[in-house]
XYZ file of C-alpha atoms in Angstrom:
515
model
C 78.764 129.958 143.539
C 82.039 130.636 145.300
C 82.376 130.348 149.077
C 81.640 133.583 150.931
C 84.034 134.340 153.733
C 82.500 136.419 156.444
C 85.149 136.568 159.180
C 85.906 140.257 158.652
C 82.284 141.337 158.391
C 81.424 139.235 161.434
C 84.085 140.943 163.511
C 82.927 144.351 162.343
C 79.322 143.402 163.016
C 80.197 142.252 166.509
C 81.944 145.525 167.302
C 78.911 147.481 166.127
C 76.579 145.178 168.039
C 78.511 145.530 171.270
C 78.597 149.303 170.920
C 74.857 149.492 170.239
C 74.004 147.192 173.085
C 76.251 148.999 175.503
C 74.302 152.173 174.795
C 70.974 150.466 175.540
C 69.639 150.728 179.107
C 68.048 147.276 179.230
C 67.898 144.075 177.209
C 66.742 140.485 176.518
C 67.110 137.276 174.420
C 63.412 134.003 173.928
C 61.386 131.363 175.697
C 60.169 127.772 175.341
C 58.430 124.953 177.234
C 58.161 125.826 180.965
C 61.390 127.789 180.627
C 61.085 130.239 183.514
C 59.826 129.934 187.107
C 56.946 132.413 186.860
C 55.497 131.200 183.560
C 54.887 127.750 185.048
C 51.973 129.397 186.864
C 50.373 130.465 183.565
C 50.525 127.508 181.130
C 47.787 128.937 178.886
C 50.032 131.859 177.935
C 53.336 129.980 177.798
C 54.832 130.350 174.310
C 56.638 127.148 173.365
C 57.837 127.366 169.762
C 57.896 129.862 166.932
C 58.247 128.947 163.258
C 58.918 131.509 160.515
C 59.561 130.394 156.937
C 58.684 130.939 153.309
C 55.731 128.693 152.571
C 56.876 125.517 150.838
C 53.391 124.303 149.935
C 53.408 124.140 146.124
C 52.268 127.426 144.616
C 52.612 129.397 147.888
C 56.249 130.528 147.793
C 55.169 134.186 147.653
C 53.934 133.825 151.247
C 55.520 133.644 154.689
C 54.133 131.242 157.277
C 54.356 132.158 160.966
C 53.297 129.644 163.620
C 53.316 130.582 167.307
C 52.677 127.633 169.630
C 51.262 127.954 173.125
C 50.164 125.749 176.054
C 53.021 123.257 176.447
C 53.083 119.492 176.906
C 49.402 118.760 176.309
C 48.375 115.188 177.015
C 45.790 114.186 174.426
C 43.732 112.485 177.146
C 43.659 115.626 179.339
C 39.901 115.733 179.852
C 37.361 116.780 180.738
C 38.540 120.379 180.211
C 41.345 119.870 177.680
C 43.193 123.011 176.581
C 41.269 126.226 176.015
C 42.994 129.562 175.554
C 42.873 132.359 178.133
C 40.095 134.866 177.299
C 41.772 137.507 179.483
C 45.081 137.362 177.605
C 46.548 139.108 174.577
C 48.493 136.744 172.295
C 50.658 138.649 169.815
C 52.916 138.016 166.835
C 55.298 140.916 166.164
C 57.192 141.665 162.947
C 60.128 144.072 162.609
C 60.616 144.821 158.914
C 63.195 147.615 159.009
C 65.812 146.216 161.382
C 65.316 148.683 164.251
C 64.335 145.992 166.801
C 60.856 147.498 167.215
C 57.582 146.014 166.051
C 56.257 147.454 162.791
C 53.359 145.003 162.540
C 51.594 143.231 165.397
C 48.905 140.602 164.951
C 46.955 140.602 168.204
C 44.796 137.553 168.999
C 41.988 137.801 171.552
C 39.879 134.781 172.556
C 36.316 134.472 173.816
C 34.713 131.484 175.542
C 30.989 130.738 175.424
C 29.421 128.037 177.606
C 26.274 126.586 176.057
C 25.352 124.556 179.158
C 23.718 121.591 177.445
C 21.284 120.058 179.949
C 19.596 116.706 180.353
C 16.257 115.961 181.967
C 17.162 114.030 185.101
C 14.124 113.056 187.138
C 12.191 116.029 185.947
C 14.983 118.548 186.496
C 17.286 120.077 183.876
C 20.900 119.402 184.826
C 24.003 120.603 182.984
C 26.360 117.939 181.643
C 29.992 117.789 182.921
C 31.600 117.326 179.486
C 32.562 119.592 176.581
C 30.393 117.638 174.158
C 27.150 115.696 174.341
C 27.660 113.661 171.172
C 29.705 113.473 167.997
C 31.211 116.614 166.482
C 31.831 116.626 162.736
C 32.959 119.036 160.037
C 29.320 119.691 159.167
C 27.694 119.644 162.606
C 29.021 121.047 165.887
C 25.676 121.163 167.711
C 26.875 118.609 170.257
C 29.556 120.986 171.548
C 28.814 122.236 175.041
C 30.965 125.318 174.539
C 32.535 127.419 171.833
C 35.838 129.220 171.501
C 36.115 132.109 169.089
C 38.833 134.659 168.435
C 39.474 137.951 166.720
C 42.730 139.246 165.251
C 43.674 142.904 164.983
C 46.587 144.246 162.982
C 48.399 147.107 164.704
C 50.889 149.124 162.674
C 53.704 150.650 164.679
C 54.058 150.400 168.427
C 51.732 147.795 169.891
C 50.858 150.096 172.809
C 48.961 152.516 170.605
C 45.247 153.012 171.380
C 43.037 150.169 170.109
C 41.429 152.323 167.419
C 44.619 152.203 165.337
C 44.133 148.477 164.839
C 42.381 147.059 161.809
C 40.558 143.759 162.059
C 41.600 140.714 160.061
C 38.420 139.516 158.336
C 37.139 136.337 156.757
C 37.586 136.509 152.977
C 34.443 134.387 152.702
C 31.718 136.578 154.136
C 33.698 139.350 155.795
C 33.161 138.467 159.458
C 35.845 139.208 162.035
C 35.088 136.441 164.556
C 36.661 133.053 163.847
C 35.872 129.665 165.362
C 38.582 127.649 167.093
C 38.097 123.880 166.768
C 37.629 121.827 169.901
C 40.645 119.732 170.877
C 40.918 116.162 169.606
C 38.950 114.508 172.413
C 39.000 111.108 170.702
C 37.757 109.141 167.734
C 34.285 108.518 169.178
C 33.629 112.220 169.765
C 35.372 113.373 166.554
C 35.406 110.535 164.022
C 37.189 112.597 161.329
C 39.319 115.239 163.006
C 41.263 115.966 159.808
C 38.128 117.069 157.944
C 36.851 118.902 161.028
C 40.071 120.892 161.481
C 40.248 121.801 157.780
C 36.950 123.665 158.177
C 38.845 126.010 160.499
C 41.500 127.027 157.955
C 40.350 130.464 156.824
C 41.225 132.644 153.864
C 41.598 136.081 155.406
C 41.774 139.700 154.340
C 44.463 141.708 156.099
C 44.064 145.494 156.400
C 46.219 147.250 153.819
C 47.047 144.048 151.948
C 45.471 143.364 148.558
C 46.207 139.625 148.535
C 44.360 137.337 150.973
C 46.331 135.230 153.409
C 45.355 132.188 155.455
C 44.868 131.540 159.160
C 44.363 128.593 161.482
C 44.165 128.509 165.261
C 43.770 125.173 166.985
C 45.365 122.081 168.420
C 48.179 120.368 166.530
C 50.564 117.543 167.313
C 53.739 118.755 169.007
C 56.451 119.116 166.381
C 59.363 119.970 168.663
C 61.461 116.840 169.217
C 63.867 116.618 172.145
C 65.290 114.114 174.592
C 63.894 116.355 177.296
C 64.442 114.677 180.664
C 67.934 113.382 179.946
C 69.074 116.717 178.508
C 68.115 118.578 181.688
C 69.528 115.825 183.937
C 73.052 117.120 183.258
C 72.855 115.631 179.742
C 72.428 112.096 181.077
C 73.420 110.578 177.733
C 76.545 108.542 176.874
C 79.182 110.432 174.912
C 78.659 108.013 172.012
C 75.136 109.402 171.708
C 76.036 113.064 172.262
C 78.311 112.928 169.212
C 76.705 109.940 167.514
C 73.553 109.001 165.645
C 70.928 111.700 165.274
C 68.202 109.126 165.931
C 67.620 106.395 168.505
C 66.948 108.451 171.643
C 63.477 108.825 173.133
C 61.522 111.874 172.043
C 59.887 113.053 175.278
C 57.348 115.200 173.411
C 56.266 112.529 170.919
C 53.003 111.893 172.778
C 52.084 115.553 173.274
C 49.921 118.134 171.533
C 50.172 121.904 171.297
C 47.955 124.874 170.368
C 49.020 126.766 167.246
C 48.347 130.313 166.085
C 49.206 130.054 162.386
C 49.271 132.853 159.819
C 50.225 132.726 156.156
C 50.847 136.240 154.852
C 52.000 137.613 151.479
C 55.687 138.497 151.587
C 54.883 141.890 150.071
C 52.659 142.654 153.073
C 55.224 141.907 155.783
C 58.508 143.247 154.351
C 59.676 146.845 154.429
C 60.927 148.988 151.566
C 64.227 147.643 150.267
C 64.616 145.193 153.161
C 63.889 141.495 152.523
C 64.777 140.408 156.079
C 62.034 140.327 158.702
C 62.430 139.666 162.418
C 59.621 137.910 164.282
C 58.804 137.174 167.906
C 55.663 136.315 169.849
C 54.459 137.476 173.257
C 51.556 136.892 175.591
C 50.272 139.407 178.119
C 47.860 139.196 181.042
C 45.896 141.833 182.929
C 47.988 143.264 185.740
C 45.329 142.108 188.227
C 45.942 138.488 187.223
C 49.617 138.408 188.188
C 50.533 136.219 191.129
C 53.211 138.683 192.216
C 56.520 138.183 190.404
C 58.111 141.609 190.061
C 60.070 141.063 186.784
C 56.788 140.311 185.031
C 55.478 143.774 185.919
C 58.035 145.666 183.833
C 56.362 145.848 180.429
C 52.874 147.247 180.025
C 51.364 146.488 176.624
C 48.680 149.074 177.221
C 47.371 150.621 180.407
C 46.363 147.308 181.965
C 48.326 144.456 180.388
C 51.692 143.009 181.425
C 53.893 140.820 179.220
C 54.517 137.405 180.785
C 55.922 135.389 177.868
C 58.292 136.116 175.004
C 59.650 133.774 172.350
C 61.883 134.244 169.350
C 64.770 131.844 168.772
C 64.189 128.404 170.304
C 65.690 127.286 173.622
C 67.378 130.574 174.491
C 65.648 131.094 177.816
C 65.960 127.390 178.598
C 69.671 126.822 177.990
C 71.263 130.264 177.559
C 69.735 132.690 180.073
C 70.818 132.281 183.695
C 68.218 131.053 186.169
C 68.066 134.382 188.018
C 67.135 136.273 184.844
C 64.623 133.939 183.205
C 61.542 135.779 184.452
C 63.071 139.136 183.562
C 63.718 137.878 180.052
C 60.072 136.945 179.559
C 59.073 140.499 180.485
C 61.493 142.131 178.016
C 61.426 143.480 174.459
C 63.952 143.099 171.617
C 64.722 146.822 171.487
C 66.238 146.523 174.972
C 68.498 143.542 174.337
C 71.530 144.592 176.368
C 71.134 143.286 179.904
C 71.548 139.652 178.841
C 74.347 140.161 176.312
C 76.959 138.361 178.452
C 74.920 135.155 178.277
C 75.550 135.174 174.513
C 79.099 136.507 174.334
C 80.264 134.321 177.239
C 77.915 131.304 177.174
C 77.861 128.705 179.945
C 76.431 125.738 178.013
C 79.696 124.891 176.173
C 81.595 125.011 179.465
C 79.050 122.715 181.106
C 79.375 120.224 178.237
C 83.141 120.297 178.606
C 82.811 119.581 182.327
C 80.487 116.674 181.589
C 82.260 115.188 178.566
C 85.751 116.670 178.614
C 87.299 113.301 179.411
C 86.091 112.134 176.004
C 87.573 115.055 174.089
C 84.711 117.553 174.186
C 86.091 121.066 174.604
C 84.388 124.440 174.778
C 85.575 127.233 172.479
C 87.899 129.631 174.286
C 87.453 132.683 172.080
C 85.533 135.551 173.690
C 83.351 137.381 173.013
C 81.572 134.785 170.859
C 81.013 136.739 167.629
C 79.466 133.675 166.014
C 76.717 133.505 168.633
C 76.078 137.243 168.432
C 75.496 136.778 164.696
C 73.263 133.736 165.110
C 71.095 135.171 167.889
C 71.343 138.983 167.854
C 72.218 140.392 164.438
C 71.571 137.742 161.818
C 74.364 135.985 159.946
C 76.147 138.127 157.334
C 75.243 137.159 153.758
C 72.372 135.004 155.061
C 69.762 136.834 157.169
C 71.391 139.980 158.505
C 69.245 143.059 157.707
C 70.692 146.298 156.413
C 71.604 148.567 159.322
C 69.902 146.225 161.773
C 69.921 146.875 165.515
C 71.181 143.880 167.540
C 68.260 142.099 169.175
C 66.981 138.572 169.667
C 64.253 137.336 167.317
C 63.878 134.864 164.467
C 65.166 136.529 161.299
C 64.099 135.333 157.876
C 65.531 136.482 154.568
C 62.457 136.324 152.363
C 64.615 136.746 149.241
C 66.245 133.347 149.634
C 64.520 130.601 147.638
C 62.244 127.959 149.114
C 63.502 124.411 149.554
C 60.603 122.036 148.831
C 59.476 119.344 151.231
C 61.480 116.190 150.639
C 64.634 118.142 149.777
C 65.085 120.052 153.031
C 68.165 119.437 155.172
C 67.101 119.348 158.828
C 70.402 121.053 159.733
C 69.235 124.063 157.711
C 71.583 126.927 156.976
C 74.053 125.539 159.513
C 74.867 122.851 156.923
C 76.230 125.613 154.667
C 79.271 126.272 156.881
C 82.616 124.548 156.430
C 85.193 125.471 159.093
C 83.295 128.643 159.860
C 83.064 129.683 156.217
C 79.689 130.059 154.546
C 79.953 127.734 151.540
C 76.787 127.697 149.491
C 78.210 124.908 147.302
C 78.616 122.590 150.284
C 76.620 119.351 149.762
C 73.442 119.564 151.787
C 73.585 123.360 152.154
C 70.036 124.567 152.756
C 69.990 128.341 153.396
C 66.183 128.321 153.629
C 66.402 126.712 157.082
C 67.363 127.608 160.641
C 68.888 129.935 161.738
C 67.485 131.643 158.624
C 63.940 131.475 159.916
C 62.748 128.148 161.259
C 60.755 125.442 159.501
C 58.957 122.611 161.322
C 61.503 120.112 160.003
C 64.579 122.010 161.205
C 66.291 120.049 163.986
C 66.967 123.079 166.157
C 68.339 121.106 169.133
C 71.114 119.554 167.049
C 71.784 122.839 165.250
C 72.009 124.883 168.445
C 74.247 122.296 170.143
C 76.660 122.480 167.201
C 76.541 126.266 167.026
C 77.140 126.564 170.780
C 80.170 124.281 170.520
C 81.694 126.446 167.775
C 80.828 125.044 164.356
C 80.345 128.578 162.971
C 83.722 129.800 164.260
C 86.441 130.275 161.656
C 89.664 128.299 162.172
C 92.118 129.795 164.581
C 93.000 130.255 168.208
C 90.184 129.380 170.542
C 88.348 126.969 168.228
C 88.901 123.434 169.534
C 89.091 120.369 167.248
C 85.881 119.110 168.849
C 83.952 122.110 167.447
C 83.174 120.142 164.303
C 81.839 117.040 166.075
C 78.248 116.045 165.147
C 76.593 117.023 168.425
C 73.062 115.713 168.844
C 70.428 114.813 171.428
C 69.613 111.698 169.400
C 66.073 112.784 168.486
C 65.821 113.349 164.747
C 63.468 116.046 163.453
C 63.012 116.313 159.681
C 60.526 117.512 157.085
C 59.049 114.043 156.450
C 57.381 114.253 159.881
C 55.191 117.195 158.853
C 52.443 117.990 156.376
C 53.156 119.483 152.970
C 50.392 122.068 153.270
C 49.344 124.854 155.635
C 49.352 124.773 158.659
C 52.126 122.141 158.254
C 52.021 120.833 161.831
C 50.117 117.553 161.809
C 46.774 116.398 163.210
C 46.815 116.283 167.021
C 46.862 112.955 168.787
C 43.362 111.823 169.825
C 42.484 111.392 173.473
C 41.332 107.856 172.749
C 41.609 105.005 172.035
C 44.634 104.192 174.146
C 47.556 103.208 171.979
C 47.087 106.232 169.728
C 47.380 108.907 172.401
C 50.697 108.393 174.154
C 49.349 105.699 176.489
C 49.799 101.930 176.077
C 46.972 100.208 174.255
C 44.376 98.438 176.358
C 44.856 94.660 176.658
C 42.294 92.514 174.833
C 38.934 92.248 176.606
C 38.528 89.066 178.635
């Protein structure tokens, strides 16, 4: 296949995007781990990562997998309460399948918590235990659990703020029930001797309203899959230049000892795409009752229905963390894609490249000097031409996936994804390592989004010419390698969560030998 040059279409797309955004009264761009001041007060509804990709489990390529992660930086040993979901909240996954920046499908998750209050006879009196289990929990027997978490999922077609009666319930394909059990977190190997088998019992085949082919669903704790040299990155990139443009491995992964809670759906492609449009846009939000808000005004802007307020929004990774200015981070979390105008300058005139030049300019690192940044508008707001740009799409921030592009199987994926297809700003599908099935065309667990976004920010997608510095093609990295070998080959792809014990397997040093 011949290289596809997209400079002209990119410029035309940028002009259209700027015109459309200028006409919009408000706007926004995504969130991640503890990315905004207000959301730090609500960790149970903090969206951390969103994955959207064609399923690469053998025999499942006709499906799309969507994984929305919540509750950041979970320590496996975080007892006795561990990490339940918020029963007051609405957790939602939104899909735009016609490019208008508005949700066409919304999967709305609602959780319930039931305390069993297991009691022991203590001196003739029944006294409730202080733990979440009173014995071992297995795949076949959960009687020792002192509580239960269940959830329901409703599919809403059209605007998510329609009355509840327009929603149809996702149901269990085995028995038809609409309430699903969420597995208890991985307390440790004494409480849950076989967590793999236990968690598998919570992978459900599901019937989706209006869809003739069953999908699959899993909600529960997983091991954190997002790798990043977290502390040093946010300490003014406290990394030697030789590492910033050096080996993609060797730095400490600050999230390696953490778990996460995943809301995972696998849906038939035919049931999520629109007529004649293979590209879908996906984002996830969480909303709380207005009465629960501590009092941050930007979080009061968007009412999901009469009583709920959006407090978290996530599409593309790291946008709210390293793109949006500090003063607007809370406002971003309260925004919707259809209003993506107010934050446009953060994309067209980004500060991160300039900060990297300040920090590493003495070693030859230079920020691109071409503005507005059409390449970033394509990557974050419109989709990249000839990759994942929808027909007649409205500019807006979300993860866009072209479901017509073929799957790359596990073991053959390039962790630099579709970014590896560009040579001097030209999309070259014959480039060695080109993997158009990966980020920013969707996002798979094994896509190294930190390295990709560093390279994109520094100009790797820019065509040659004035304003593109020689350093744009340097191999920028945080030194934490993420790749497909670190993940499972089957749904839900993210791996078994770390156990709370024994020490040595949970992010803590192993205990010394007993005396």
